[in-house]
Amino acid sequence: MDDAPESNELFLFLASTAHDMKNSVSVLSGTLETLLAQAAPTSATEAAYPQMAHMLYQTKRLNDNLIQLLALYKQVGKPAYPFDMQPLAMGDLVAQVAGASRVLLDSRHIKLETQADPELVWHVDEDLIVGVLGHAINNAIHYTKDTIRLAIAVVDGDLEIRIEDNGGGYSNAMLEAGVSAMHGASAGVNFLTNSTGLGLYFSSEVAKMHKHRQRSGRLRLENGGAYGGACFVLSLP
């Protein structure tokens, strides 16, 4: 127990470092978005444009990972990063998530369709939910053919947020990893795909942190939906 103060200082140092890194990556991401928005693909930029788009995709992946680390630090209950559920209009949530992904979607020629009641209000931790949805859309961008759908509705008393694409769907291994994540298990490290399983673990933990009247949020992965591809489904009480 004597090392508790040192442990707390280490946690705070790691969180502060991750926060500073996230800020720097966000600046880099914003710069790339500006350059891409200003440089429509022409004969003069034909070679550079797709490379810049890929740089933006990878930068957003890095930013997602840093946000996830900070969120997991928040879960521990440290005072610097409290869990904070506040009423949020779904119209504002959709606009925020769509706006953050717009340049990358346009650079990949991917259409984002949205379906939500803009007047619907739900109590959520906005930062965490935006982080989960941003990560899910970033993954969908990598696997979809040309369309992603963000749909929000109340289903059986819960807020159901679906991110669907028209790609080939989740593999059996990914579907099993989704089930494992909800039971507190990470999929482990896959050095061939550069996947640590952090994204699914992060998303499932965020879901479970949202509680109301003895019910907790849930995450599930499935295939089908509006386009017959992968479906990332977040249900919040």
PDB file of C-alpha atoms in Angstrom:
ATOM      1  CA  MET A   1       0.000   0.000   0.000  1.00  0.00           C
ATOM      2  CA  ASP A   2       3.016   2.305   0.433  1.00  0.00           C
ATOM      3  CA  ASP A   3       3.395   2.702  -3.318  1.00  0.00           C
ATOM      4  CA  ALA A   4      -0.166   4.002  -3.836  1.00  0.00           C
ATOM      5  CA  PRO A   5       0.852   7.694  -4.127  1.00  0.00           C
ATOM      6  CA  GLU A   6       3.537   6.810  -6.676  1.00  0.00           C
ATOM      7  CA  SER A   7       1.033   4.719  -8.629  1.00  0.00           C
ATOM      8  CA  ASN A   8      -1.438   7.590  -8.714  1.00  0.00           C
ATOM      9  CA  GLU A   9       1.263   9.948  -9.944  1.00  0.00           C
ATOM     10  CA  LEU A  10       2.222   7.445 -12.655  1.00  0.00           C
ATOM     11  CA  PHE A  11      -1.402   7.113 -13.767  1.00  0.00           C
ATOM     12  CA  LEU A  12      -1.737  10.890 -13.927  1.00  0.00           C
ATOM     13  CA  PHE A  13       1.532  11.205 -15.868  1.00  0.00           C
ATOM     14  CA  LEU A  14       0.439   8.565 -18.404  1.00  0.00           C
ATOM     15  CA  ALA A  15      -2.978  10.163 -18.829  1.00  0.00           C
ATOM     16  CA  SER A  16      -1.469  13.632 -19.257  1.00  0.00           C
ATOM     17  CA  THR A  17       1.024  12.303 -21.802  1.00  0.00           C
ATOM     18  CA  ALA A  18      -1.724  10.553 -23.778  1.00  0.00           C
ATOM     19  CA  HIS A  19      -3.785  13.749 -23.653  1.00  0.00           C
ATOM     20  CA  ASP A  20      -0.907  15.846 -25.012  1.00  0.00           C
ATOM     21  CA  MET A  21      -0.274  13.286 -27.751  1.00  0.00           C
ATOM     22  CA  LYS A  22      -3.972  13.315 -28.662  1.00  0.00           C
ATOM     23  CA  ASN A  23      -3.909  17.110 -28.955  1.00  0.00           C
ATOM     24  CA  SER A  24      -0.889  16.982 -31.258  1.00  0.00           C
ATOM     25  CA  VAL A  25      -2.440  14.261 -33.403  1.00  0.00           C
ATOM     26  CA  SER A  26      -5.678  16.252 -33.572  1.00  0.00           C
ATOM     27  CA  VAL A  27      -3.759  19.252 -34.930  1.00  0.00           C
ATOM     28  CA  LEU A  28      -2.084  17.032 -37.515  1.00  0.00           C
ATOM     29  CA  SER A  29      -5.436  15.491 -38.457  1.00  0.00           C
ATOM     30  CA  GLY A  30      -7.015  18.920 -38.807  1.00  0.00           C
ATOM     31  CA  THR A  31      -4.179  20.103 -41.035  1.00  0.00           C
ATOM     32  CA  LEU A  32      -4.557  17.067 -43.285  1.00  0.00           C
ATOM     33  CA  GLU A  33      -8.308  17.601 -43.487  1.00  0.00           C
ATOM     34  CA  THR A  34      -7.764  21.217 -44.547  1.00  0.00           C
ATOM     35  CA  LEU A  35      -5.231  20.219 -47.191  1.00  0.00           C
ATOM     36  CA  LEU A  36      -7.534  17.513 -48.550  1.00  0.00           C
ATOM     37  CA  ALA A  37     -10.502  19.863 -48.639  1.00  0.00           C
ATOM     38  CA  GLN A  38      -8.467  22.433 -50.560  1.00  0.00           C
ATOM     39  CA  ALA A  39      -6.811  19.952 -52.904  1.00  0.00           C
ATOM     40  CA  ALA A  40      -9.538  18.215 -54.879  1.00  0.00           C
ATOM     41  CA  PRO A  41      -8.066  15.346 -56.917  1.00  0.00           C
ATOM     42  CA  THR A  42      -6.830  16.772 -60.216  1.00  0.00           C
ATOM     43  CA  SER A  43      -4.113  15.763 -62.631  1.00  0.00           C
ATOM     44  CA  ALA A  44      -1.648  17.822 -60.594  1.00  0.00           C
ATOM     45  CA  THR A  45      -2.544  16.097 -57.319  1.00  0.00           C
ATOM     46  CA  GLU A  46      -3.568  12.686 -58.653  1.00  0.00           C
ATOM     47  CA  ALA A  47      -0.683  10.859 -56.964  1.00  0.00           C
ATOM     48  CA  ALA A  48      -0.575  12.857 -53.713  1.00  0.00           C
ATOM     49  CA  TYR A  49      -4.323  12.963 -52.957  1.00  0.00           C
ATOM     50  CA  PRO A  50      -4.866   9.245 -52.185  1.00  0.00           C
ATOM     51  CA  GLN A  51      -1.656   9.200 -50.123  1.00  0.00           C
ATOM     52  CA  MET A  52      -2.869  12.168 -48.080  1.00  0.00           C
ATOM     53  CA  ALA A  53      -6.244  10.471 -47.640  1.00  0.00           C
ATOM     54  CA  HIS A  54      -4.488   7.357 -46.320  1.00  0.00           C
ATOM     55  CA  MET A  55      -2.406   9.513 -43.975  1.00  0.00           C
ATOM     56  CA  LEU A  56      -5.615  11.051 -42.623  1.00  0.00           C
ATOM     57  CA  TYR A  57      -7.147   7.594 -42.103  1.00  0.00           C
ATOM     58  CA  GLN A  58      -4.098   6.387 -40.162  1.00  0.00           C
ATOM     59  CA  THR A  59      -3.945   9.623 -38.166  1.00  0.00           C
ATOM     60  CA  LYS A  60      -7.574   9.187 -37.125  1.00  0.00           C
ATOM     61  CA  ARG A  61      -6.835   5.592 -36.091  1.00  0.00           C
ATOM     62  CA  LEU A  62      -4.024   6.865 -33.866  1.00  0.00           C
ATOM     63  CA  ASN A  63      -6.279   9.533 -32.414  1.00  0.00           C
ATOM     64  CA  ASP A  64      -8.964   6.880 -31.747  1.00  0.00           C
ATOM     65  CA  ASN A  65      -6.478   4.768 -29.818  1.00  0.00           C
ATOM     66  CA  LEU A  66      -5.398   7.703 -27.659  1.00  0.00           C
ATOM     67  CA  ILE A  67      -9.018   8.598 -26.928  1.00  0.00           C
ATOM     68  CA  GLN A  68      -9.642   4.986 -25.928  1.00  0.00           C
ATOM     69  CA  LEU A  69      -6.693   4.998 -23.535  1.00  0.00           C
ATOM     70  CA  LEU A  70      -7.954   8.185 -21.926  1.00  0.00           C
ATOM     71  CA  ALA A  71     -11.454   6.746 -21.665  1.00  0.00           C
ATOM     72  CA  LEU A  72     -10.198   3.595 -19.964  1.00  0.00           C
ATOM     73  CA  TYR A  73      -8.327   5.847 -17.551  1.00  0.00           C
ATOM     74  CA  LYS A  74     -11.629   7.667 -16.971  1.00  0.00           C
ATOM     75  CA  GLN A  75     -13.261   4.335 -16.139  1.00  0.00           C
ATOM     76  CA  VAL A  76     -10.916   3.911 -13.184  1.00  0.00           C
ATOM     77  CA  GLY A  77     -12.651   6.944 -11.704  1.00  0.00           C
ATOM     78  CA  LYS A  78      -9.715   9.315 -11.501  1.00  0.00           C
ATOM     79  CA  PRO A  79     -10.847  12.856 -10.650  1.00  0.00           C
ATOM     80  CA  ALA A  80      -9.242  14.365 -13.764  1.00  0.00           C
ATOM     81  CA  TYR A  81     -11.443  12.270 -16.094  1.00  0.00           C
ATOM     82  CA  PRO A  82     -14.849  11.706 -14.441  1.00  0.00           C
ATOM     83  CA  PHE A  83     -17.622   9.737 -16.127  1.00  0.00           C
ATOM     84  CA  ASP A  84     -20.186  12.390 -17.035  1.00  0.00           C
ATOM     85  CA  MET A  85     -23.680  11.523 -18.309  1.00  0.00           C
ATOM     86  CA  GLN A  86     -25.566  14.537 -19.642  1.00  0.00           C
ATOM     87  CA  PRO A  87     -28.650  14.968 -21.885  1.00  0.00           C
ATOM     88  CA  LEU A  88     -27.652  15.073 -25.548  1.00  0.00           C
ATOM     89  CA  ALA A  89     -29.862  15.650 -28.597  1.00  0.00           C
ATOM     90  CA  MET A  90     -29.334  12.929 -31.172  1.00  0.00           C
ATOM     91  CA  GLY A  91     -29.351  15.526 -33.931  1.00  0.00           C
ATOM     92  CA  ASP A  92     -26.264  17.108 -32.328  1.00  0.00           C
ATOM     93  CA  LEU A  93     -24.623  13.696 -31.936  1.00  0.00           C
ATOM     94  CA  VAL A  94     -25.163  12.813 -35.598  1.00  0.00           C
ATOM     95  CA  ALA A  95     -23.868  16.205 -36.743  1.00  0.00           C
ATOM     96  CA  GLN A  96     -20.766  15.895 -34.577  1.00  0.00           C
ATOM     97  CA  VAL A  97     -19.890  12.369 -35.714  1.00  0.00           C
ATOM     98  CA  ALA A  98     -20.657  13.071 -39.379  1.00  0.00           C
ATOM     99  CA  GLY A  99     -18.692  16.312 -39.327  1.00  0.00           C
ATOM    100  CA  ALA A 100     -15.612  14.646 -37.843  1.00  0.00           C
ATOM    101  CA  SER A 101     -15.624  11.998 -40.602  1.00  0.00           C
ATOM    102  CA  ARG A 102     -16.722  14.137 -43.548  1.00  0.00           C
ATOM    103  CA  VAL A 103     -13.366  14.880 -45.203  1.00  0.00           C
ATOM    104  CA  LEU A 104     -12.127  11.301 -44.882  1.00  0.00           C
ATOM    105  CA  LEU A 105     -15.405   9.943 -46.247  1.00  0.00           C
ATOM    106  CA  ASP A 106     -15.288  12.346 -49.191  1.00  0.00           C
ATOM    107  CA  SER A 107     -11.663  11.486 -49.921  1.00  0.00           C
ATOM    108  CA  ARG A 108     -12.621   7.788 -50.123  1.00  0.00           C
ATOM    109  CA  HIS A 109     -15.807   8.515 -52.133  1.00  0.00           C
ATOM    110  CA  ILE A 110     -17.907   6.945 -49.384  1.00  0.00           C
ATOM    111  CA  LYS A 111     -21.481   8.087 -48.723  1.00  0.00           C
ATOM    112  CA  LEU A 112     -22.668   8.442 -45.135  1.00  0.00           C
ATOM    113  CA  GLU A 113     -26.420   8.032 -44.684  1.00  0.00           C
ATOM    114  CA  THR A 114     -27.985   9.069 -41.372  1.00  0.00           C
ATOM    115  CA  GLN A 115     -31.325   8.266 -39.790  1.00  0.00           C
ATOM    116  CA  ALA A 116     -32.291   9.736 -36.425  1.00  0.00           C
ATOM    117  CA  ASP A 117     -34.919  11.873 -34.746  1.00  0.00           C
ATOM    118  CA  PRO A 118     -33.021  15.148 -34.182  1.00  0.00           C
ATOM    119  CA  GLU A 119     -35.293  16.012 -31.243  1.00  0.00           C
ATOM    120  CA  LEU A 120     -34.617  12.746 -29.396  1.00  0.00           C
ATOM    121  CA  VAL A 121     -32.602  13.367 -26.227  1.00  0.00           C
ATOM    122  CA  TRP A 122     -30.710  10.714 -24.236  1.00  0.00           C
ATOM    123  CA  HIS A 123     -28.377  10.796 -21.241  1.00  0.00           C
ATOM    124  CA  VAL A 124     -24.874   9.735 -22.316  1.00  0.00           C
ATOM    125  CA  ASP A 125     -21.235  10.567 -21.739  1.00  0.00           C
ATOM    126  CA  GLU A 126     -20.809  12.580 -24.933  1.00  0.00           C
ATOM    127  CA  ASP A 127     -17.017  12.278 -25.210  1.00  0.00           C
ATOM    128  CA  LEU A 128     -17.071   8.508 -24.793  1.00  0.00           C
ATOM    129  CA  ILE A 129     -19.956   7.886 -27.191  1.00  0.00           C
ATOM    130  CA  VAL A 130     -18.458  10.147 -29.857  1.00  0.00           C
ATOM    131  CA  GLY A 131     -15.193   8.237 -29.440  1.00  0.00           C
ATOM    132  CA  VAL A 132     -16.936   4.867 -29.854  1.00  0.00           C
ATOM    133  CA  LEU A 133     -18.850   5.952 -32.946  1.00  0.00           C
ATOM    134  CA  GLY A 134     -15.827   7.641 -34.493  1.00  0.00           C
ATOM    135  CA  HIS A 135     -13.820   4.457 -34.092  1.00  0.00           C
ATOM    136  CA  ALA A 136     -16.636   2.326 -35.547  1.00  0.00           C
ATOM    137  CA  ILE A 137     -17.028   4.596 -38.577  1.00  0.00           C
ATOM    138  CA  ASN A 138     -13.282   4.633 -39.116  1.00  0.00           C
ATOM    139  CA  ASN A 139     -13.321   0.833 -39.217  1.00  0.00           C
ATOM    140  CA  ALA A 140     -16.312   0.812 -41.560  1.00  0.00           C
ATOM    141  CA  ILE A 141     -14.489   3.196 -43.912  1.00  0.00           C
ATOM    142  CA  HIS A 142     -11.764   0.595 -44.292  1.00  0.00           C
ATOM    143  CA  TYR A 143     -14.121  -2.288 -45.128  1.00  0.00           C
ATOM    144  CA  THR A 144     -17.190  -0.827 -46.833  1.00  0.00           C
ATOM    145  CA  LYS A 145     -17.677  -0.715 -50.584  1.00  0.00           C
ATOM    146  CA  ASP A 146     -19.077   2.798 -50.800  1.00  0.00           C
ATOM    147  CA  THR A 147     -21.802   3.385 -48.194  1.00  0.00           C
ATOM    148  CA  ILE A 148     -22.047   3.649 -44.399  1.00  0.00           C
ATOM    149  CA  ARG A 149     -25.247   4.157 -42.413  1.00  0.00           C
ATOM    150  CA  LEU A 150     -25.548   5.745 -38.969  1.00  0.00           C
ATOM    151  CA  ALA A 151     -29.024   5.034 -37.571  1.00  0.00           C
ATOM    152  CA  ILE A 152     -30.359   5.924 -34.116  1.00  0.00           C
ATOM    153  CA  ALA A 153     -33.711   4.829 -32.698  1.00  0.00           C
ATOM    154  CA  VAL A 154     -35.372   3.743 -29.467  1.00  0.00           C
ATOM    155  CA  VAL A 155     -35.761  -0.046 -29.470  1.00  0.00           C
ATOM    156  CA  ASP A 156     -37.374  -1.899 -26.535  1.00  0.00           C
ATOM    157  CA  GLY A 157     -36.780   1.078 -24.264  1.00  0.00           C
ATOM    158  CA  ASP A 158     -33.080   1.436 -25.100  1.00  0.00           C
ATOM    159  CA  LEU A 159     -31.277   3.844 -27.390  1.00  0.00           C
ATOM    160  CA  GLU A 160     -29.955   1.738 -30.263  1.00  0.00           C
ATOM    161  CA  ILE A 161     -27.145   3.215 -32.354  1.00  0.00           C
ATOM    162  CA  ARG A 162     -26.254   1.253 -35.472  1.00  0.00           C
ATOM    163  CA  ILE A 163     -23.313   1.723 -37.811  1.00  0.00           C
ATOM    164  CA  GLU A 164     -23.760  -0.439 -40.905  1.00  0.00           C
ATOM    165  CA  ASP A 165     -21.848  -0.793 -44.151  1.00  0.00           C
ATOM    166  CA  ASN A 166     -22.179  -2.591 -47.475  1.00  0.00           C
ATOM    167  CA  GLY A 167     -18.915  -4.473 -47.283  1.00  0.00           C
ATOM    168  CA  GLY A 168     -18.359  -8.203 -46.868  1.00  0.00           C
ATOM    169  CA  GLY A 169     -19.514  -8.310 -43.245  1.00  0.00           C
ATOM    170  CA  TYR A 170     -17.737  -9.425 -40.080  1.00  0.00           C
ATOM    171  CA  SER A 171     -15.763 -12.651 -40.027  1.00  0.00           C
ATOM    172  CA  ASN A 172     -16.737 -15.357 -37.526  1.00  0.00           C
ATOM    173  CA  ALA A 173     -13.644 -14.461 -35.502  1.00  0.00           C
ATOM    174  CA  MET A 174     -14.777 -10.831 -35.228  1.00  0.00           C
ATOM    175  CA  LEU A 175     -18.296 -11.848 -34.229  1.00  0.00           C
ATOM    176  CA  GLU A 176     -16.836 -14.062 -31.493  1.00  0.00           C
ATOM    177  CA  ALA A 177     -14.517 -11.243 -30.403  1.00  0.00           C
ATOM    178  CA  GLY A 178     -17.563  -9.001 -29.991  1.00  0.00           C
ATOM    179  CA  VAL A 179     -19.170 -11.523 -27.659  1.00  0.00           C
ATOM    180  CA  SER A 180     -15.928 -11.940 -25.715  1.00  0.00           C
ATOM    181  CA  ALA A 181     -15.508  -8.176 -25.327  1.00  0.00           C
ATOM    182  CA  MET A 182     -18.886  -7.915 -23.601  1.00  0.00           C
ATOM    183  CA  HIS A 183     -17.641 -10.511 -21.099  1.00  0.00           C
ATOM    184  CA  GLY A 184     -14.527  -8.487 -20.339  1.00  0.00           C
ATOM    185  CA  ALA A 185     -12.074 -10.330 -22.582  1.00  0.00           C
ATOM    186  CA  SER A 186      -9.829  -8.715 -25.167  1.00  0.00           C
ATOM    187  CA  ALA A 187      -9.232 -10.382 -28.512  1.00  0.00           C
ATOM    188  CA  GLY A 188      -5.488 -10.099 -27.939  1.00  0.00           C
ATOM    189  CA  VAL A 189      -2.816  -8.810 -30.274  1.00  0.00           C
ATOM    190  CA  ASN A 190      -2.803  -9.703 -33.970  1.00  0.00           C
ATOM    191  CA  PHE A 191       0.483  -8.548 -35.474  1.00  0.00           C
ATOM    192  CA  LEU A 192      -0.689  -9.369 -39.013  1.00  0.00           C
ATOM    193  CA  THR A 193      -3.586  -6.922 -38.848  1.00  0.00           C
ATOM    194  CA  ASN A 194      -2.038  -4.507 -36.305  1.00  0.00           C
ATOM    195  CA  SER A 195      -5.108  -5.076 -34.119  1.00  0.00           C
ATOM    196  CA  THR A 196      -4.856  -5.122 -30.328  1.00  0.00           C
ATOM    197  CA  GLY A 197      -8.547  -5.682 -29.639  1.00  0.00           C
ATOM    198  CA  LEU A 198      -8.539  -2.361 -27.764  1.00  0.00           C
ATOM    199  CA  GLY A 199     -11.333  -0.908 -29.906  1.00  0.00           C
ATOM    200  CA  LEU A 200     -13.857  -3.620 -29.082  1.00  0.00           C
ATOM    201  CA  TYR A 201     -12.860  -3.702 -25.424  1.00  0.00           C
ATOM    202  CA  PHE A 202     -13.138   0.088 -25.226  1.00  0.00           C
ATOM    203  CA  SER A 203     -16.556   0.113 -26.900  1.00  0.00           C
ATOM    204  CA  SER A 204     -17.958  -2.662 -24.716  1.00  0.00           C
ATOM    205  CA  GLU A 205     -16.678  -1.001 -21.533  1.00  0.00           C
ATOM    206  CA  VAL A 206     -18.220   2.330 -22.548  1.00  0.00           C
ATOM    207  CA  ALA A 207     -21.515   0.548 -23.170  1.00  0.00           C
ATOM    208  CA  LYS A 208     -21.437  -1.124 -19.746  1.00  0.00           C
ATOM    209  CA  MET A 209     -20.578   2.164 -18.013  1.00  0.00           C
ATOM    210  CA  HIS A 210     -23.971   3.522 -19.094  1.00  0.00           C
ATOM    211  CA  LYS A 211     -26.467   2.264 -16.516  1.00  0.00           C
ATOM    212  CA  HIS A 212     -30.105   3.009 -15.701  1.00  0.00           C
ATOM    213  CA  ARG A 213     -32.408   1.179 -13.281  1.00  0.00           C
ATOM    214  CA  GLN A 214     -30.329  -1.970 -12.935  1.00  0.00           C
ATOM    215  CA  ARG A 215     -29.714  -2.161 -16.688  1.00  0.00           C
ATOM    216  CA  SER A 216     -26.402  -1.649 -18.454  1.00  0.00           C
ATOM    217  CA  GLY A 217     -25.502  -0.830 -22.024  1.00  0.00           C
ATOM    218  CA  ARG A 218     -24.527  -3.532 -24.500  1.00  0.00           C
ATOM    219  CA  LEU A 219     -22.468  -3.899 -27.637  1.00  0.00           C
ATOM    220  CA  ARG A 220     -23.004  -6.494 -30.328  1.00  0.00           C
ATOM    221  CA  LEU A 221     -21.622  -7.205 -33.771  1.00  0.00           C
ATOM    222  CA  GLU A 222     -23.753  -8.812 -36.450  1.00  0.00           C
ATOM    223  CA  ASN A 223     -24.120  -9.110 -40.194  1.00  0.00           C
ATOM    224  CA  GLY A 224     -27.104  -7.969 -42.222  1.00  0.00           C
ATOM    225  CA  GLY A 225     -28.766  -4.632 -41.559  1.00  0.00           C
ATOM    226  CA  ALA A 226     -29.918  -2.315 -44.331  1.00  0.00           C
ATOM    227  CA  TYR A 227     -27.040  -3.206 -46.673  1.00  0.00           C
ATOM    228  CA  GLY A 228     -26.263  -6.817 -45.821  1.00  0.00           C
ATOM    229  CA  GLY A 229     -22.795  -5.969 -44.473  1.00  0.00           C
ATOM    230  CA  ALA A 230     -21.271  -5.474 -41.038  1.00  0.00           C
ATOM    231  CA  CYS A 231     -23.422  -3.968 -38.254  1.00  0.00           C
ATOM    232  CA  PHE A 232     -21.934  -2.368 -35.139  1.00  0.00           C
ATOM    233  CA  VAL A 233     -24.776  -2.007 -32.623  1.00  0.00           C
ATOM    234  CA  LEU A 234     -24.613  -0.033 -29.386  1.00  0.00           C
ATOM    235  CA  SER A 235     -27.606  -0.216 -27.019  1.00  0.00           C
ATOM    236  CA  LEU A 236     -27.806   2.232 -24.116  1.00  0.00           C
ATOM    237  CA  PRO A 237     -30.461   2.183 -21.345  1.00  0.00           C
TER     238      PRO A 237
END
